[in-house]
């Protein structure tokens, strides 16, 4: 693995860290959920109404309790994932309400799309887990959406996945389903198997629903991503250092709460901060500023000793075009080379999280494969890899194409593109397909050939019974 | 022409809320014609900002701060204008109640819509985020608004826009107001499905829509 590089000096880290602590101590953070307020009071923090003022030493001590890394367990242990350290975990986009088609069409996302994206993630060798809320399945009532989504992840793949964080009750449902899959709540408490996304409400707030979710995961010992999305220029200051300080304060406050509830609960420091387009007010994510926020967050996570979430195949483009490609590569590359561990939104996103696209998913899958290869760097371990002997054999003026050494090594040393076109002009011009068109053929082929790994029928039955029971209760 | 009008115009262009209030207070105290102050000061200023916006020279902070300054200054003049002081009369282009629907706290888009409507000469009453149907209607009733504009950013809160239309139906108020909706996940089709009078994708289009509906 390549060493991850820093983008901030120690002095800059210190300055921003201090700025964040001052925000927490003097401006404070609003927690709308009463049980959270009680927790802070019990820990001796100053509370006025719903505003909590956090003592800097207290914050540092609590954040220290969070583990530097943890293992997320999959139904198939081959897909267990270590989150932290040098590792990077890729997964599909999260939360988009729309699907954009190859021909430029726009439609509401459905449960069928949901299943498809989970399958594409399940089939990919570059995408390590199947994510969560891979689209918003708008054709399913939101009373039971979280159950259907969890079921899709469980049934369509044996990789790790994410659960609902929409309030205490829904979060509990997701946790119980995962417990059924793994053999009990005590099993997953020992071996965490579900992770969720908790977002602050920038600037400086946490709402009831999210905090309810946070309490449920913390109690059950399941990991969570505590993330802040500062839109610099609108929900945060227009300066990079100011927006980063604000984000950092929010994430620290969230992590502090998790460690108060259950010390040692695995948490991931999360950032999706980016900038506001000052002509339209919309979020803009496919840019150098987002890449900088992402890399800085990775560095802050190292500083605090926790894993990091950030970045992704992020773009503001509406279709799979050059913009979609160059923006996504920039942000995913920055995230991966500067030490982000958990990359939500790796594949599929178009137009600042508003849409998922099947074609974009395949493009991002390719980008992910390229970046993963880059991260492996040079292998200089063995004489075989140093290749002196074969250089000697061929000598001046020969070629290597017919050497055993070549035949043996090229497959593991070179990344083989799945989507990119490397043909001659004549070869390409037989069909003249651009990336968008090739990606369309590709995902259709992948889906057609995918068989979900079988789930133990007894477990499946229990899970279905649980979903049926809860659906009845919730649809009343 | 009283030089204060030029000063008011500049205050709006600069988005200087404090100065706009101060100047409006001087208009009242010195019994300067308020209608002229509005037309030659406030409106001139906001029109200038609006033109710069349309040509892409002005950015959101410019327009939004100008709209805030305009609103603050106009509030000071409200009483003397209502009392019919000054030559001729000043009338806004129409009153609009704007808010984010129940269960939803996203407000950036709503605020932009509010600012652009204000700068287009509408009088906007922003009731804030997480607002029930009753609250939209109560405000519209109170101020005599013609349009109710509701923003929703979540697929789960879009149905609150439907609830708003139904609320008007149920209370036999449907003909009294035009309802327009918007926000990220909404669409023209959703607007039609729930029986809204209009939908717009962007704040600029929202202004055009309101002009059409009241024109
Ligand atoms: C910023 C943001 C937040 C901020 C909001 C801060 C604030 N003060 O508003 C915070 C962090 C608080 C937040 C919270 C949540 N968010 Co949010 N958020 C966004 C984000 C990134 C940008 C929204 C935005 O401001 N856009 C910029 C403005 C200018 O655009 P706009 O609102 O669409 O407005 C324009 C037009 O739509 C139109 N318009 C708007 N209103 C109206 C009204 C009328 C009448 C008309 C005519 C036109 C009109 O004009 C505007 C200007 O052109 C979006 C993703 C995105 N890219 O949009 C997600 C997004 C909307 N959020 C989402 C979610 C899920 C949430 C949360 C549930 C938690 C979470 N996972 O983040 C909570 C919900 C809180 C709640 N109860 O409402 C999802 C929604 C998915 C879905 N199911 O629909 C999105 C799409 C992100 C995603 N892919 O997951 N969010």
PDB file of C-alpha atoms in Angstrom, chain A residues 97-98 106 108 136 138 142 145 201 207 209 231 234-235 276-282 354, chain B residues 53 56 58-61 105 108 112 129 153-159 184-187 201:
ATOM      1  CA  UNK A  97     -34.256  10.072  -5.079  1.00  0.00           C
ATOM      2  CA  UNK A  98     -33.832   9.878  -8.874  1.00  0.00           C
ATOM      3  CA  UNK A 106     -34.998  11.247 -15.419  1.00  0.00           C
ATOM      4  CA  UNK A 108     -38.185   8.417  -9.624  1.00  0.00           C
ATOM      5  CA  UNK A 136     -34.671   6.134  -2.338  1.00  0.00           C
ATOM      6  CA  UNK A 138     -40.095   5.971  -3.768  1.00  0.00           C
ATOM      7  CA  UNK A 142     -41.705   5.168   3.932  1.00  0.00           C
ATOM      8  CA  UNK A 145     -38.905   1.301   3.399  1.00  0.00           C
ATOM      9  CA  UNK A 201     -27.589  19.512  10.786  1.00  0.00           C
ATOM     10  CA  UNK A 207     -31.890  16.572  15.181  1.00  0.00           C
ATOM     11  CA  UNK A 209     -34.313  11.451  14.286  1.00  0.00           C
ATOM     12  CA  UNK A 231     -21.858  23.758   2.206  1.00  0.00           C
ATOM     13  CA  UNK A 234     -24.305  28.848   2.609  1.00  0.00           C
ATOM     14  CA  UNK A 235     -24.507  26.527   5.607  1.00  0.00           C
ATOM     15  CA  UNK A 276     -22.118  26.191  -2.659  1.00  0.00           C
ATOM     16  CA  UNK A 277     -22.472  27.244  -6.257  1.00  0.00           C
ATOM     17  CA  UNK A 278     -22.899  30.954  -5.679  1.00  0.00           C
ATOM     18  CA  UNK A 279     -25.026  31.470  -8.780  1.00  0.00           C
ATOM     19  CA  UNK A 280     -27.695  28.899  -8.020  1.00  0.00           C
ATOM     20  CA  UNK A 281     -27.216  28.027  -4.353  1.00  0.00           C
ATOM     21  CA  UNK A 282     -26.911  24.387  -5.170  1.00  0.00           C
ATOM     22  CA  UNK A 354     -29.613  13.875  -6.495  1.00  0.00           C
TER      23      UNK A 354
ATOM     24  CA  UNK B  53     -28.205  38.773 -11.492  1.00  0.00           C
ATOM     25  CA  UNK B  56     -24.623  36.708 -14.376  1.00  0.00           C
ATOM     26  CA  UNK B  58     -24.254  39.279  -9.367  1.00  0.00           C
ATOM     27  CA  UNK B  59     -24.128  36.211  -7.142  1.00  0.00           C
ATOM     28  CA  UNK B  60     -26.412  34.884  -4.444  1.00  0.00           C
ATOM     29  CA  UNK B  61     -25.039  36.892  -1.508  1.00  0.00           C
ATOM     30  CA  UNK B 105     -35.879  21.691   7.639  1.00  0.00           C
ATOM     31  CA  UNK B 108     -31.491  27.249   1.397  1.00  0.00           C
ATOM     32  CA  UNK B 112     -33.243  31.895  -2.559  1.00  0.00           C
ATOM     33  CA  UNK B 129     -39.209  25.693   8.025  1.00  0.00           C
ATOM     34  CA  UNK B 153     -36.550  18.626  -0.216  1.00  0.00           C
ATOM     35  CA  UNK B 154     -37.254  15.083   0.916  1.00  0.00           C
ATOM     36  CA  UNK B 155     -39.222  12.368  -0.824  1.00  0.00           C
ATOM     37  CA  UNK B 156     -40.756  11.736   2.586  1.00  0.00           C
ATOM     38  CA  UNK B 157     -41.974  15.324   3.050  1.00  0.00           C
ATOM     39  CA  UNK B 158     -43.262  15.861  -0.486  1.00  0.00           C
ATOM     40  CA  UNK B 159     -46.534  14.427   0.717  1.00  0.00           C
ATOM     41  CA  UNK B 184     -35.097  19.118  -5.225  1.00  0.00           C
ATOM     42  CA  UNK B 185     -37.097  15.870  -5.480  1.00  0.00           C
ATOM     43  CA  UNK B 186     -40.341  17.443  -6.757  1.00  0.00           C
ATOM     44  CA  UNK B 187     -41.307  17.534 -10.406  1.00  0.00           C
ATOM     45  CA  UNK B 201     -37.374  23.819 -10.934  1.00  0.00           C
TER      46      UNK B 201
END
